[in-house]
């Protein structure tokens, strides 16, 4: 699995868009970019994933750069319940390693 | 979405005893399963990977004789912490992926406290 680099923490105002960056410069051609989040003492929750194209679902949007070396997770209208640790993972199902993640603090 | 059931949610045991944690996929067949553990304020650390019908592959530094993983069927995997000690106290999480499914689904985790 490719190593990922994320900021340790970020703040976001409630109702505003949260943009969480991730670097995965060593990603290989068959590795996807996944985003999960974890709220304290719970199992990680799937958010979104993609290979090359940008993706959008009911939770978030995923923007992947053309060279695939970085990506951004966008929560369009952050709420207090979106406060969590967000993990970016570059990999496939031979192995699935978590990096250190970004603690997103959504503030009123 | 797919559901992964993990239990118990928490367990307290005495040092030297063994603890079994179960992980079941409720609505899909899981060909690959992963077990993680997580210490407070840290990320998830992959312990082992298992495929149905074969022995688990353990990550470096994880004792296979201490953490016994059994991928008994396409819907069930168990992790047994043998002769548990206080340093084994941690949050253990299972995850599963099914054939043709690009997503990894996680259980809700088990908090193990060894006294």
Tab-separated table of N, CA and C in Angstrom, chain A residues 29-70:
chain	number	residue	atom	x	y	z
A	29	UNK	N	-0.752	2.007	-9.925
A	29	UNK	CA	-1.855	2.090	-10.860
A	29	UNK	C	-3.105	1.335	-10.458
A	30	UNK	N	-2.957	0.272	-9.672
A	30	UNK	CA	-4.123	-0.533	-9.303
A	30	UNK	C	-4.631	-0.223	-7.899
A	31	UNK	N	-4.122	0.803	-7.303
A	31	UNK	CA	-4.550	1.169	-5.949
A	31	UNK	C	-5.605	2.266	-5.988
A	32	UNK	N	-6.633	2.073	-5.214
A	32	UNK	CA	-7.699	3.041	-5.089
A	32	UNK	C	-7.369	4.037	-3.975
A	33	UNK	N	-8.076	5.134	-3.974
A	33	UNK	CA	-8.041	6.079	-2.860
A	33	UNK	C	-9.350	5.921	-2.095
A	34	UNK	N	-9.244	5.603	-0.819
A	34	UNK	CA	-10.408	5.429	0.035
A	34	UNK	C	-10.393	6.480	1.146
A	35	UNK	N	-11.583	6.846	1.557
A	35	UNK	CA	-11.733	7.701	2.726
A	35	UNK	C	-12.706	7.032	3.692
A	36	UNK	N	-12.250	6.950	4.934
A	36	UNK	CA	-13.077	6.461	6.029
A	36	UNK	C	-13.008	7.483	7.151
A	37	UNK	N	-13.993	7.431	8.040
A	37	UNK	CA	-13.906	8.262	9.223
A	37	UNK	C	-14.241	7.432	10.447
A	38	UNK	N	-13.734	7.878	11.577
A	38	UNK	CA	-13.937	7.150	12.818
A	38	UNK	C	-14.316	8.126	13.912
A	39	UNK	N	-15.452	7.849	14.484
A	39	UNK	CA	-15.889	8.588	15.657
A	39	UNK	C	-15.466	7.774	16.865
A	40	UNK	N	-15.148	8.449	17.916
A	40	UNK	CA	-14.523	7.833	19.089
A	40	UNK	C	-15.147	6.497	19.468
A	41	UNK	N	-14.260	5.483	19.597
A	41	UNK	CA	-14.652	4.160	20.088
A	41	UNK	C	-15.671	3.459	19.198
A	42	UNK	N	-15.629	3.756	17.910
A	42	UNK	CA	-16.474	3.042	16.963
A	42	UNK	C	-15.617	2.512	15.822
A	43	UNK	N	-16.149	1.586	15.036
A	43	UNK	CA	-15.441	1.122	13.867
A	43	UNK	C	-15.466	2.178	12.779
A	44	UNK	N	-14.479	2.184	11.897
A	44	UNK	CA	-14.453	3.175	10.819
A	44	UNK	C	-15.671	3.054	9.913
A	45	UNK	N	-16.108	4.201	9.432
A	45	UNK	CA	-17.261	4.279	8.537
A	45	UNK	C	-16.794	4.653	7.146
A	46	UNK	N	-17.246	3.903	6.160
A	46	UNK	CA	-16.892	4.191	4.767
A	46	UNK	C	-17.503	5.518	4.342
A	47	UNK	N	-16.724	6.314	3.605
A	47	UNK	CA	-17.257	7.559	3.063
A	47	UNK	C	-17.333	7.491	1.546
A	48	UNK	N	-16.184	7.261	0.919
A	48	UNK	CA	-16.142	7.325	-0.541
A	48	UNK	C	-14.836	6.724	-1.016
A	49	UNK	N	-14.763	6.314	-2.263
A	49	UNK	CA	-13.495	5.885	-2.833
A	49	UNK	C	-13.499	6.152	-4.331
A	50	UNK	N	-12.293	6.135	-4.906
A	50	UNK	CA	-12.167	6.365	-6.339
A	50	UNK	C	-10.841	5.857	-6.861
A	51	UNK	N	-10.753	5.714	-8.157
A	51	UNK	CA	-9.516	5.258	-8.782
A	51	UNK	C	-8.827	6.413	-9.516
A	52	UNK	N	-9.510	6.982	-10.481
A	52	UNK	CA	-8.941	8.092	-11.246
A	52	UNK	C	-9.897	9.279	-11.340
A	53	UNK	N	-11.169	8.972	-11.494
A	53	UNK	CA	-12.150	10.041	-11.699
A	53	UNK	C	-12.636	10.599	-10.367
A	54	UNK	N	-13.100	11.814	-10.413
A	54	UNK	CA	-13.725	12.399	-9.236
A	54	UNK	C	-15.028	11.655	-8.947
A	55	UNK	N	-15.365	11.565	-7.687
A	55	UNK	CA	-16.553	10.829	-7.283
A	55	UNK	C	-17.387	11.677	-6.319
A	56	UNK	N	-18.687	11.443	-6.356
A	56	UNK	CA	-19.600	12.126	-5.436
A	56	UNK	C	-20.673	11.139	-4.987
A	57	UNK	N	-20.973	11.191	-3.702
A	57	UNK	CA	-22.114	10.436	-3.200
A	57	UNK	C	-22.863	11.315	-2.209
A	58	UNK	N	-23.775	10.709	-1.482
A	58	UNK	CA	-24.630	11.498	-0.590
A	58	UNK	C	-23.856	12.077	0.602
A	59	UNK	N	-22.690	11.553	0.871
A	59	UNK	CA	-21.919	12.035	2.009
A	59	UNK	C	-20.894	13.089	1.630
A	60	UNK	N	-20.216	12.870	0.489
A	60	UNK	CA	-19.049	13.685	0.194
A	60	UNK	C	-18.694	13.633	-1.280
A	61	UNK	N	-17.695	14.453	-1.611
A	61	UNK	CA	-17.095	14.404	-2.945
A	61	UNK	C	-15.614	14.104	-2.794
A	62	UNK	N	-15.073	13.406	-3.764
A	62	UNK	CA	-13.657	13.070	-3.785
A	62	UNK	C	-13.050	13.618	-5.064
A	63	UNK	N	-12.052	14.457	-4.885
A	63	UNK	CA	-11.344	15.040	-6.018
A	63	UNK	C	-9.950	14.434	-6.054
A	64	UNK	N	-9.605	13.764	-7.142
A	64	UNK	CA	-8.290	13.134	-7.307
A	64	UNK	C	-7.549	13.880	-8.403
A	65	UNK	N	-6.319	14.281	-8.130
A	65	UNK	CA	-5.543	15.001	-9.129
A	65	UNK	C	-5.245	14.090	-10.317
A	66	UNK	N	-4.933	14.708	-11.418
A	66	UNK	CA	-4.734	13.942	-12.653
A	66	UNK	C	-3.574	12.954	-12.523
A	67	UNK	N	-2.522	13.357	-11.797
A	67	UNK	CA	-1.389	12.452	-11.606
A	67	UNK	C	-1.620	11.464	-10.469
A	68	UNK	N	-2.754	11.565	-9.794
A	68	UNK	CA	-3.181	10.675	-8.718
A	68	UNK	C	-2.281	10.739	-7.484
A	69	UNK	N	-1.474	11.740	-7.379
A	69	UNK	CA	-0.562	11.827	-6.239
A	69	UNK	C	-1.206	12.489	-5.029
A	70	UNK	N	-2.352	13.062	-5.200
A	70	UNK	CA	-3.045	13.651	-4.057
A	70	UNK	C	-4.542	13.675	-4.316
